[in-house]
Amino acid sequence: MAEQLIELNVTGMHCNNCALSIHKLLEKKGLNNILVDFAGEEVKFSNTTDTALADIVKGIEQLGFKVVDDAALYAPKFYERVETKFLFCALFTAPLLLHMVASWHVVHNPVVQLLLCLPVFAVGCLHFGKSAFYSVKGGTPNMDVLIFIGSTSAFIYSLAGTIQNLGSQYLFYETCATIITLVLLGNVFEKRSVNQTTSAIKDLVKIQQVTANRMIDGAVEVIRANDVHAGDTLLVNHGDKVPVDGDILEGNAALDESMLTGESMPVEKAKYDKVIGGTIVQRGNFRMMATKVGSNTVLAQIIELMKKAQAAKPPVQKLGDKVASIFVPVVILIALVTFVATYFLSDSGLQRSLMNAIAVLVISCPCAMGLATPTAVMVGLGRAAKNGILIKGGDTIEAVANTKYVVFDKTGTLTTGKFSINDIKVEGDAHIELIRGVITAIEERSNHPIARSLVDGLKDLAKTKLILRSAKEEKGLGMRAEDVDGNNYFLGTGKNVNSDNFNLSLYKNQVLLAQIAMDDTIKPEAAALIAQLKAMGITPVLLSGDRNSRCLNVAKTIGIAEIHSEKLPDEKLRIIDIYKQKGKTIMIGDGINDAPALTKADVGVSMNDASQIAIQSARVILLNTDLGSIVKFLQISKHTLLTIKQNLFWAFAYNVVAIPVAALGFLNPMVGAFTMAFSDVIVIGNSIRLKSKRLK
């Protein structure tokens, strides 16, 4: 059977344990490439088996989840909402709790208590029981198993006492009802808190959901941004969001690009400039041609990268996942041991033994461990995105911990990448007009900062342009090209080729035509960045293909002591490998020649205006070209990892302390249920704190 790639929207997942149960179900059905993102409510897998999609959907829904067409548009029915279930149960639980303090005869009647508890128990069976049954059947028992066993034990014990008229000491209807109601209350807070942790992606998705003004034969029709096709002409006015990526055909405007770059200052745009979907027109209006639509837009790619990043587990999460996967059977075993030990080894009797066992069941909380890492990662990634830092994987956050070296490329990274042409020295009898035309024609085919600067500097001076048959970039050297007459050209640099003043050479059929002198300017914030890195105990390193004299000049100006100049891509690779052996190494670059080194480093960081290959090779993309983003990235990563460790400590410590305390009889089941319900909220709350936490 041919491989089918399937993507489902699944609602009802509220922690990593939910995702784990779906993952194991799909594994048992023989599916491959499984990705379950509980925060993004997405399940992806490839199917090469004969299993029908309907059977897969049925299996997922039997676990207690809901497969929908569009999670963003899905609105559960009133009676399906967890808030409704909680309010309904609270209505019946309140009188049951009142009987413990009030002297009303009616609420002390066992039959009245049974009638008050029965609706709550029914909701509990439907809400927790179905999920518990199918999770056990699927071999992945979840937290609902503990809640269901605990509440059912209390109900059956009380029901037996009522039928046999054994007296008030056998009635624990309020325990059954309170366990269910308090856990539902915890689910309400948990649901709202998780929504806050995923707000970054949801905000970006909302940006996509705009309308567009499409121009057809002079008339304007309003359509959804999803219905725009490449090549459509769109009218964008003051206050509008740019619907898709494209090029301005007519008009000018100031655009707010802060949602992409974190840069608060508006960016001026004019004819032929590129605009990005989701950015806001603060002033002016223009006509544009759509060039990238749907999943090809920058915004759509960022959303997809963030979804994948949230699903990538840091190594620190693996311990939590392992414990969570065996947690429920272990807790049930502890509860059974508690019951047997209390009943046979002490004079507590059946009632006390049962209450201690139920307390063990309802106070334990595997969800806290399942939520500890992903919620912190989601908030950290979201905060980074709002600062113009796109992190491709949650595991990247841990990968930068204890960074020892940050290796910089020079051109376009520490320098502006905007070069000025100081001089062109013509060799032999070649004409300057011809030289300008050859340079422009060749460098138009490159995305390197030097190439772009050459084209910008010569486009108004090059009167005649060479017609090329082919052109290709050679990593670390320059461009090779062939014209329609079969002449071969090389424009670039190499070791011991250029003098200190002239750093580029142009050859035609291996004969030198001209030499070009270019200067680059250092970014104003570069020196401050290097000082900050040193203060953080990180050693900055300069690694460049440029000439030694220029590298020394830049390094001396901004304070870098370790320099490696005139290095080709394979040499850069070896140097990165040497630094990796000495300590955790980050590489920051922007050119094609940096791509191998970006991949080799522990974490590769690429500038947004870099070549596409560099962006694909890097694990972090700085959408804002301000170098201060590097320190912000390191700070966010550090505090996200700290938050993960705090969450895991709480989750483990809570269970290690709470379960023995409950087993020894120091906690009644209602207090246990209350504590368990809010342990998740504490973990999520600590993660949400990262949104506004002051970073040091």
XYZ file of C-alpha atoms in Angstrom:
696
model
C 0.000 0.000 0.000
C 1.268 3.485 -0.892
C 2.237 5.705 2.043
C -0.490 8.124 3.138
C 0.441 11.230 5.111
C -2.484 12.065 7.404
C -3.071 15.063 9.663
C -5.922 15.142 12.203
C -7.184 17.915 14.492
C -7.814 16.381 17.904
C -9.369 18.321 20.807
C -9.452 17.295 24.458
C -5.717 16.692 24.958
C -4.603 18.620 28.027
C -1.138 17.269 28.824
C 1.715 15.148 27.528
C 0.151 11.995 28.994
C -2.817 12.465 26.663
C -0.413 12.781 23.742
C 1.450 9.685 24.938
C -1.710 7.563 25.040
C -2.602 8.561 21.448
C 0.995 7.950 20.345
C 0.984 4.409 21.761
C -2.416 3.678 20.219
C -1.147 4.699 16.762
C 2.054 2.687 17.258
C -0.001 -0.430 18.024
C -1.916 0.098 14.784
C 1.394 -0.054 12.873
C 1.509 3.626 11.852
C 4.780 5.486 11.254
C 6.243 9.007 11.605
C 3.821 9.729 14.454
C 3.734 13.288 15.809
C 1.238 14.189 18.555
C 1.162 17.837 19.662
C -1.262 18.247 22.572
C -0.844 22.044 22.633
C -1.455 22.525 18.923
C -4.210 19.853 18.998
C -2.636 18.087 16.024
C -1.909 14.434 15.280
C 0.200 13.516 12.234
C 1.262 10.102 10.978
C 1.972 8.103 7.828
C -0.084 4.996 7.056
C 1.294 2.115 5.021
C -1.097 -0.459 6.510
C -4.594 -1.585 5.557
C -6.041 0.122 8.638
C -8.904 2.387 7.605
C -8.826 6.038 8.697
C -12.286 5.597 10.243
C -10.893 2.887 12.575
C -7.993 5.138 13.573
C -10.370 8.037 14.329
C -12.647 5.702 16.305
C -9.685 4.490 18.380
C -8.634 8.056 19.199
C -12.192 9.050 20.168
C -12.574 5.976 22.369
C -9.647 7.306 24.403
C -11.867 10.274 25.274
C -10.711 12.757 22.620
C -12.561 14.338 19.702
C -11.387 14.411 16.066
C -12.662 17.601 14.353
C -12.301 19.264 10.953
C -10.760 22.493 12.301
C -9.703 22.844 15.936
C -9.777 26.657 15.684
C -13.405 26.692 14.526
C -14.630 23.790 16.670
C -17.000 24.771 19.486
C -18.007 21.895 21.812
C -21.661 21.514 22.710
C -22.780 23.174 25.928
C -23.017 19.925 27.865
C -19.607 18.738 26.591
C -17.700 21.710 28.012
C -15.677 20.987 31.149
C -16.906 24.277 32.673
C -20.522 23.099 32.355
C -19.720 19.729 33.906
C -17.978 21.417 36.836
C -20.889 23.807 37.550
C -23.410 20.957 37.301
C -21.411 18.798 39.747
C -20.763 21.719 42.133
C -24.531 22.295 42.368
C -25.051 18.796 43.813
C -21.783 18.576 45.762
C -22.367 21.726 47.834
C -25.346 20.275 49.833
C -23.354 17.079 50.440
C -20.521 19.090 51.953
C -22.970 21.184 53.994
C -24.227 18.127 55.859
C -20.801 17.904 57.529
C -21.327 21.274 59.243
C -25.107 21.810 59.142
C -27.612 20.071 61.423
C -30.356 19.749 58.781
C -31.919 16.347 59.165
C -32.749 16.005 55.471
C -29.114 16.121 54.255
C -28.150 13.474 56.815
C -30.576 11.023 55.208
C -28.557 8.316 53.340
C -31.094 8.181 50.463
C -30.925 11.976 49.983
C -27.128 11.797 49.946
C -27.293 8.987 47.378
C -29.637 11.033 45.169
C -27.361 14.083 45.416
C -24.231 12.038 44.659
C -25.700 9.991 41.799
C -25.747 12.803 39.123
C -22.158 13.756 40.021
C -21.033 10.121 39.900
C -22.759 9.723 36.510
C -20.869 12.746 35.113
C -17.639 11.344 36.578
C -18.233 7.959 34.939
C -18.865 9.586 31.556
C -16.010 12.087 31.828
C -13.313 9.934 33.484
C -14.652 6.383 33.127
C -14.689 6.119 29.333
C -11.178 7.530 29.027
C -9.962 5.293 31.890
C -11.424 2.134 30.344
C -9.958 2.646 26.877
C -6.586 3.835 28.205
C -6.279 0.570 30.207
C -7.498 -1.415 27.192
C -4.861 0.292 25.038
C -2.125 -0.474 27.552
C -1.497 3.175 28.514
C -3.409 3.838 31.752
C -3.829 7.562 32.378
C -4.683 9.781 35.337
C -8.427 9.252 34.757
C -7.937 5.633 35.907
C -6.887 6.885 39.363
C -9.790 9.352 39.608
C -12.309 6.764 38.425
C -11.110 4.035 40.831
C -10.988 6.457 43.764
C -14.461 7.961 43.251
C -16.039 4.588 42.379
C -14.579 2.961 45.505
C -16.079 5.674 47.712
C -19.452 5.427 45.922
C -19.721 1.602 46.090
C -18.616 1.578 49.746
C -21.283 4.180 50.563
C -23.924 2.400 48.483
C -23.289 -0.861 50.343
C -23.600 1.002 53.659
C -26.905 2.547 52.528
C -28.438 -0.720 51.300
C -27.417 -2.592 54.468
C -28.290 0.405 56.679
C -24.895 0.226 58.413
C -24.935 3.816 59.694
C -23.316 7.170 58.938
C -19.749 5.859 59.389
C -20.227 3.955 56.106
C -21.416 6.983 54.116
C -18.797 8.774 52.006
C -20.961 10.153 49.217
C -19.474 13.613 49.786
C -15.987 12.122 49.233
C -17.022 10.616 45.886
C -18.736 13.813 44.690
C -15.980 16.149 45.939
C -13.209 14.160 44.233
C -15.006 14.435 40.864
C -15.954 18.114 41.318
C -12.506 19.257 42.436
C -10.713 17.400 39.639
C -13.114 19.011 37.129
C -12.320 22.408 38.699
C -8.625 21.643 38.231
C -9.342 20.739 34.585
C -11.075 24.118 34.100
C -8.051 26.043 35.396
C -5.674 23.741 33.525
C -7.514 24.290 30.222
C -7.396 28.071 30.604
C -3.753 28.012 31.636
C -2.669 25.799 28.734
C -4.461 28.209 26.376
C -2.200 30.967 27.700
C 0.940 28.913 27.071
C -0.046 28.366 23.428
C -1.092 31.981 22.810
C 1.943 32.750 20.598
C 0.924 30.282 17.868
C -2.762 31.149 18.218
C -1.946 34.849 17.785
C -0.023 34.057 14.597
C -2.871 31.875 13.276
C -5.318 34.740 13.892
C -3.063 37.038 11.849
C -3.556 34.670 8.895
C -7.338 34.889 9.145
C -7.794 38.189 7.275
C -9.501 39.355 4.110
C -7.882 40.613 0.923
C -8.984 43.189 -1.669
C -8.422 41.515 -5.046
C -8.474 43.724 -8.148
C -10.148 42.303 -11.266
C -10.734 44.517 -14.328
C -10.597 47.661 -12.216
C -13.133 46.355 -9.681
C -12.303 45.262 -6.124
C -13.664 42.071 -4.577
C -13.201 41.106 -0.934
C -11.988 37.513 -0.454
C -10.339 35.450 2.291
C -6.542 35.490 2.394
C -6.639 31.693 1.933
C -8.330 32.204 -1.469
C -5.585 34.463 -2.875
C -3.596 32.903 -5.741
C -0.019 33.682 -6.739
C -0.091 36.422 -9.372
C -3.245 38.121 -8.037
C -3.167 41.910 -7.776
C -4.246 43.133 -4.331
C -5.091 46.564 -2.944
C -3.809 47.206 0.589
C -4.939 50.357 2.434
C -3.995 52.230 5.591
C -4.741 50.092 8.674
C -4.985 46.809 6.694
C -2.972 43.674 7.355
C -1.009 42.549 4.323
C -2.870 39.330 3.382
C 0.003 37.353 1.774
C 3.647 37.787 0.734
C 4.252 39.805 -2.396
C 5.900 42.709 -4.230
C 4.659 46.307 -4.331
C 3.598 47.345 -7.846
C 2.530 50.902 -7.068
C 2.425 53.178 -4.016
C 4.376 53.370 -0.769
C 3.700 52.787 2.904
C 5.175 52.381 6.377
C 4.685 48.834 7.691
C 4.694 47.533 11.246
C 6.728 44.288 11.040
C 7.045 43.833 14.814
C 5.100 40.555 14.813
C 7.912 39.048 12.728
C 11.033 40.892 13.834
C 10.197 42.338 17.254
C 11.283 45.694 15.775
C 8.886 48.432 16.925
C 9.896 51.052 14.335
C 7.840 51.037 11.103
C 9.661 50.028 7.916
C 9.283 52.215 4.805
C 8.260 50.331 1.647
C 8.110 51.555 -1.957
C 7.699 50.190 -5.498
C 9.332 46.763 -6.066
C 9.910 46.212 -2.328
C 8.824 42.909 -0.814
C 6.054 42.823 1.808
C 5.228 40.000 4.210
C 1.763 38.691 4.973
C 0.475 39.628 8.442
C 2.373 42.916 8.710
C 0.243 46.037 9.299
C 0.095 49.185 7.139
C 0.572 52.089 9.552
C 0.664 54.754 6.867
C 0.008 54.873 3.121
C -1.459 52.368 0.655
C -0.267 50.325 -2.306
C -1.077 47.769 -4.975
C 0.854 44.521 -4.731
C 1.254 41.273 -6.609
C 0.909 38.092 -4.531
C 4.022 35.932 -4.881
C 3.723 33.460 -1.973
C 0.355 32.220 -0.744
C -1.021 29.538 1.586
C 1.631 27.374 3.215
C 4.417 29.101 1.248
C 4.135 32.457 3.045
C 6.752 33.446 5.610
C 4.087 33.530 8.344
C 2.783 30.034 7.493
C 6.324 28.662 7.548
C 6.993 30.309 10.919
C 3.796 28.764 12.349
C 4.796 25.339 11.015
C 8.311 25.692 12.434
C 6.915 26.685 15.839
C 4.544 23.704 15.868
C 7.439 21.362 15.094
C 9.564 23.128 17.699
C 6.960 22.576 20.406
C 6.808 18.883 19.544
C 10.613 18.436 19.706
C 11.341 17.128 23.196
C 14.386 18.349 25.134
C 16.455 15.511 26.644
C 15.414 16.695 30.124
C 11.822 15.701 29.282
C 12.674 12.054 28.682
C 12.973 11.286 32.409
C 9.563 12.850 33.065
C 8.008 10.892 30.183
C 9.471 7.593 31.413
C 8.180 8.117 34.937
C 4.772 9.309 33.714
C 4.364 6.231 31.493
C 4.664 3.800 34.443
C 3.191 6.155 37.044
C -0.450 4.987 37.077
C 0.238 1.227 37.565
C 2.747 2.054 40.331
C 0.225 4.304 42.132
C -2.500 1.632 41.908
C -0.028 -0.875 43.386
C 0.841 1.545 46.212
C -2.890 2.089 46.887
C -3.470 -1.682 47.098
C -0.473 -2.121 49.419
C -1.779 0.774 51.543
C -5.216 -0.842 51.805
C -3.857 -4.282 52.697
C -1.248 -2.976 55.144
C -3.684 -0.630 56.908
C -6.379 -3.296 57.142
C -4.279 -6.261 58.280
C -1.392 -4.609 60.148
C -3.383 -2.097 62.172
C -6.707 -1.860 63.977
C -8.019 0.851 61.622
C -10.674 -1.338 60.030
C -12.169 -1.387 56.535
C -13.299 2.238 56.478
C -9.919 3.734 57.359
C -8.072 1.352 55.034
C -10.306 2.269 52.103
C -10.027 6.026 52.739
C -6.211 5.840 52.894
C -6.096 3.889 49.614
C -8.493 6.370 47.929
C -6.373 9.282 49.204
C -3.295 7.734 47.557
C -5.172 7.411 44.255
C -6.532 10.960 44.117
C -3.512 12.875 45.466
C -1.074 11.448 42.912
C -0.600 13.568 39.814
C 1.131 12.216 36.682
C -0.114 15.198 34.668
C 2.172 17.589 36.542
C 5.172 15.637 35.203
C 3.650 15.520 31.730
C 3.073 19.283 31.723
C 6.372 20.332 33.316
C 8.474 20.516 30.148
C 6.098 21.241 27.222
C 4.347 24.188 28.901
C 7.669 25.878 29.691
C 8.935 25.188 26.150
C 5.751 26.633 24.619
C 5.981 29.846 26.631
C 9.720 30.152 25.981
C 9.297 29.675 22.222
C 6.426 32.171 22.231
C 8.432 34.810 24.077
C 11.360 34.270 21.720
C 9.075 34.614 18.666
C 7.694 37.921 19.961
C 11.290 39.145 20.199
C 11.995 38.193 16.586
C 13.798 34.927 17.455
C 12.565 31.787 15.716
C 13.748 28.623 17.493
C 13.249 25.487 15.399
C 13.078 22.942 18.236
C 12.329 22.721 21.940
C 15.485 20.610 22.222
C 17.501 23.637 21.027
C 16.739 25.380 24.327
C 18.620 22.708 26.251
C 21.348 22.477 23.620
C 22.537 26.053 24.378
C 22.802 25.463 28.125
C 26.336 26.090 29.425
C 27.523 27.519 26.096
C 31.297 28.078 26.159
C 31.993 29.475 22.684
C 30.046 31.678 20.267
C 31.670 31.610 16.823
C 30.831 34.496 14.467
C 31.124 34.802 10.740
C 32.190 38.359 9.883
C 30.409 39.601 6.776
C 26.705 40.265 7.299
C 26.869 39.058 10.899
C 29.208 41.324 12.864
C 29.257 43.771 9.976
C 26.282 45.348 8.205
C 26.828 43.385 4.995
C 26.366 46.671 3.132
C 29.575 47.294 1.250
C 30.714 50.358 -0.576
C 32.882 50.139 -3.689
C 36.050 52.150 -3.059
C 37.782 51.454 -6.337
C 37.769 49.265 -9.460
C 41.222 48.753 -10.982
C 40.995 47.700 -14.641
C 43.748 45.427 -15.950
C 44.995 45.566 -19.554
C 42.873 47.307 -22.182
C 39.428 46.291 -20.849
C 36.845 49.077 -20.667
C 35.307 50.100 -17.304
C 31.767 49.977 -18.816
C 32.305 46.335 -19.798
C 33.677 45.503 -16.327
C 30.645 47.023 -14.589
C 28.275 45.089 -16.857
C 30.068 41.769 -16.243
C 30.118 42.293 -12.451
C 26.409 43.217 -12.335
C 25.321 40.278 -14.515
C 27.261 37.747 -12.431
C 26.426 39.063 -8.949
C 22.693 39.339 -9.692
C 22.710 35.531 -9.482
C 24.018 35.520 -5.871
C 22.388 36.220 -2.513
C 25.666 36.996 -0.697
C 25.821 40.435 1.027
C 28.884 41.436 -1.034
C 27.085 40.467 -4.251
C 23.999 42.482 -3.318
C 26.152 45.496 -2.472
C 27.987 45.267 -5.809
C 24.695 45.138 -7.713
C 23.259 48.072 -5.757
C 26.422 50.109 -6.290
C 26.694 49.452 -10.044
C 23.088 49.051 -11.282
C 22.838 52.711 -12.331
C 26.347 52.744 -13.841
C 26.272 49.485 -15.800
C 25.009 50.572 -19.239
C 25.656 47.263 -20.989
C 25.026 43.978 -19.217
C 26.489 40.617 -20.094
C 24.045 37.837 -21.141
C 24.869 34.702 -19.187
C 24.153 31.092 -20.052
C 24.882 29.834 -16.506
C 26.178 30.996 -13.137
C 26.882 29.161 -9.898
C 28.231 30.019 -6.478
C 31.305 28.283 -5.081
C 31.298 28.122 -1.295
C 33.889 30.410 0.211
C 35.354 31.491 -3.144
C 32.897 33.428 -5.318
C 30.907 33.062 -8.552
C 31.681 31.149 -11.746
C 29.731 32.002 -14.889
C 29.599 31.333 -18.626
C 28.231 33.765 -21.214
C 26.334 32.916 -24.399
C 29.602 33.055 -26.404
C 31.210 30.369 -24.223
C 33.534 32.662 -22.240
C 34.176 31.611 -18.625
C 34.286 34.119 -15.783
C 35.302 33.983 -12.133
C 34.507 36.768 -9.676
C 35.587 36.291 -6.086
C 38.445 35.904 -3.684
C 40.934 33.259 -2.713
C 44.046 32.850 -0.645
C 47.017 34.988 -1.713
C 45.113 36.332 -4.725
C 44.128 39.851 -3.737
C 46.109 42.599 -2.107
C 44.981 44.158 1.178
C 43.366 47.061 -0.659
C 41.702 45.047 -3.428
C 39.740 42.113 -2.015
C 37.899 40.842 -5.137
C 39.218 39.789 -8.547
C 37.421 39.336 -11.881
C 38.821 36.836 -14.409
C 37.784 36.097 -17.991
C 39.052 32.787 -19.354
C 41.620 32.751 -16.483
C 42.965 36.187 -17.451
C 42.667 38.959 -14.817
C 40.258 41.688 -15.987
C 39.897 43.831 -12.859
C 40.364 44.101 -9.113
C 37.771 45.592 -6.794
C 38.300 47.292 -3.430
C 35.313 47.116 -1.047
C 34.763 48.158 2.552
C 32.219 46.872 5.057
C 31.026 48.648 8.227
C 30.838 47.063 11.686
C 27.362 46.913 13.242
C 27.084 49.569 15.980
C 25.881 47.055 18.591
C 28.653 44.479 17.896
C 31.090 45.708 20.579
C 28.357 45.739 23.271
C 27.353 42.186 22.318
C 30.918 40.884 22.647
C 31.249 42.567 26.065
C 27.972 40.965 27.229
C 29.066 37.505 26.067
C 32.347 37.844 27.952
C 30.427 38.917 31.070
C 28.347 35.718 30.715
C 31.544 33.624 30.692
C 31.322 32.905 26.957
C 34.348 33.186 24.660
C 33.621 34.987 21.335
C 35.453 33.706 18.250
C 35.753 35.219 14.754
C 35.724 32.682 11.902
C 35.764 34.168 8.400
C 36.765 33.562 4.828
C 37.870 37.203 4.552
C 41.472 38.385 4.525
C 43.467 38.333 7.747
C 44.071 42.121 7.860
C 40.332 42.876 7.650
C 39.465 40.235 10.257
C 42.102 41.609 12.630
C 40.708 45.109 12.209
C 37.140 44.019 13.041
C 38.246 41.807 15.946
C 40.371 44.544 17.486
C 37.563 47.102 17.171
C 34.933 44.995 18.967
C 37.143 43.041 21.380
C 37.483 39.500 19.979
C 40.790 37.787 20.800
C 40.416 34.449 18.963
C 40.497 34.868 15.162
C 40.465 32.407 12.255
C 40.659 34.170 8.879
C 40.799 33.161 5.207
C 38.976 29.896 5.900
C 37.087 27.886 3.292
C 33.885 25.989 4.235
C 35.670 22.679 4.907
C 38.234 24.478 7.082
C 35.429 26.217 9.000
C 33.947 22.788 9.624
C 37.172 21.474 11.157
C 37.558 24.545 13.365
C 33.981 24.211 14.670
C 34.728 20.563 15.456
C 37.804 21.578 17.487
C 35.787 24.081 19.534
C 32.983 21.535 20.098
C 35.498 19.190 21.696
C 36.490 21.964 24.117
C 32.923 22.989 25.062
C 29.362 23.785 23.905
C 29.628 25.840 20.690
C 27.167 28.141 18.906
C 27.869 29.253 15.317
C 26.328 32.450 13.921
C 26.465 33.072 10.165
C 24.515 34.067 7.089
C 26.140 32.832 3.891
C 26.131 29.618 1.847
C 29.729 29.103 2.959
C 28.495 29.071 6.593
C 25.863 26.347 6.077
C 28.098 23.319 6.871
C 29.477 25.028 10.000
C 25.951 25.992 11.132
C 24.929 22.350 10.871
C 28.095 21.089 12.609
C 27.843 23.402 15.642
C 25.828 22.415 18.725
C 23.410 25.168 17.681
C 23.520 27.116 14.416
C 22.091 30.663 14.387
C 21.234 32.386 11.111
C 20.332 35.990 10.353
C 16.938 36.499 8.682
C 18.389 38.154 5.577
C 20.775 35.227 5.133
C 20.852 32.822 2.218
C 18.052 30.213 2.167
C 20.578 27.405 2.651
C 21.945 29.075 5.811
C 18.405 29.506 7.174
C 17.612 25.841 6.500
C 20.870 24.725 8.147
C 20.408 26.779 11.316
C 18.342 25.792 14.368
C 17.696 29.441 15.296
C 16.755 32.296 12.963
C 17.075 35.926 14.067
C 14.251 37.768 12.289
C 15.615 41.023 13.707
C 19.127 41.822 12.440
C 19.978 43.576 15.749
C 22.761 41.502 17.346
C 21.178 42.091 20.764
C 18.792 39.275 19.787
C 21.637 36.796 20.398
C 21.867 37.707 24.084
C 18.058 37.708 24.319
C 18.015 34.193 22.799
C 20.583 32.941 25.332
C 18.646 34.544 28.206
C 15.286 33.103 27.117
C 16.842 29.651 26.656
C 18.500 29.801 30.076
C 15.316 30.839 31.884
C 13.172 28.353 29.964
C 15.482 25.520 31.036
C 15.420 26.856 34.606
C 11.601 26.863 34.510
C 11.570 23.262 33.211
C 13.812 22.166 36.079
C 11.644 24.004 38.634
C 8.507 22.367 37.194
C 10.031 18.880 37.209
C 11.314 19.369 40.762
C 7.832 20.374 41.917
C 6.147 17.504 40.037
C 8.518 14.873 41.426
C 8.750 16.335 44.929
C 4.975 16.727 45.175
C 4.356 13.076 44.358
C 7.290 11.744 46.410
C 5.981 13.589 49.501
C 2.214 13.481 48.908
C 1.793 9.753 48.199
C 3.502 8.501 51.417
C 1.633 11.128 53.480
C -1.673 9.895 52.036
C -0.694 6.238 52.477
C 0.027 6.825 56.178
C -3.458 8.283 56.645
C -2.573 11.932 57.237
C -4.746 13.220 54.364
C -8.392 12.539 53.633
C -9.403 11.961 49.977
C -11.116 15.370 49.587
C -7.969 17.271 50.593
C -6.031 14.945 48.296
C -8.311 15.707 45.345
C -8.035 19.453 46.005
C -4.223 19.278 46.177
C -3.973 17.144 43.038
C -6.294 19.448 41.082
C -4.062 22.441 41.745
C -0.666 20.781 41.341
C -1.078 21.030 37.542
C -2.108 24.666 37.840
C 1.045 25.430 39.866
C 3.260 23.873 37.172
C 1.470 25.725 34.353
C 1.423 28.962 36.354
C 5.184 28.794 36.820
C 5.548 28.332 33.053
C 3.242 31.282 32.295
C 5.386 33.423 34.617
C 8.118 33.099 31.978
C 6.046 35.324 29.665
C 6.814 38.446 31.677
C 9.693 37.322 33.868
C 12.651 39.695 34.003
C 15.574 38.048 32.226
C 19.108 38.356 33.566
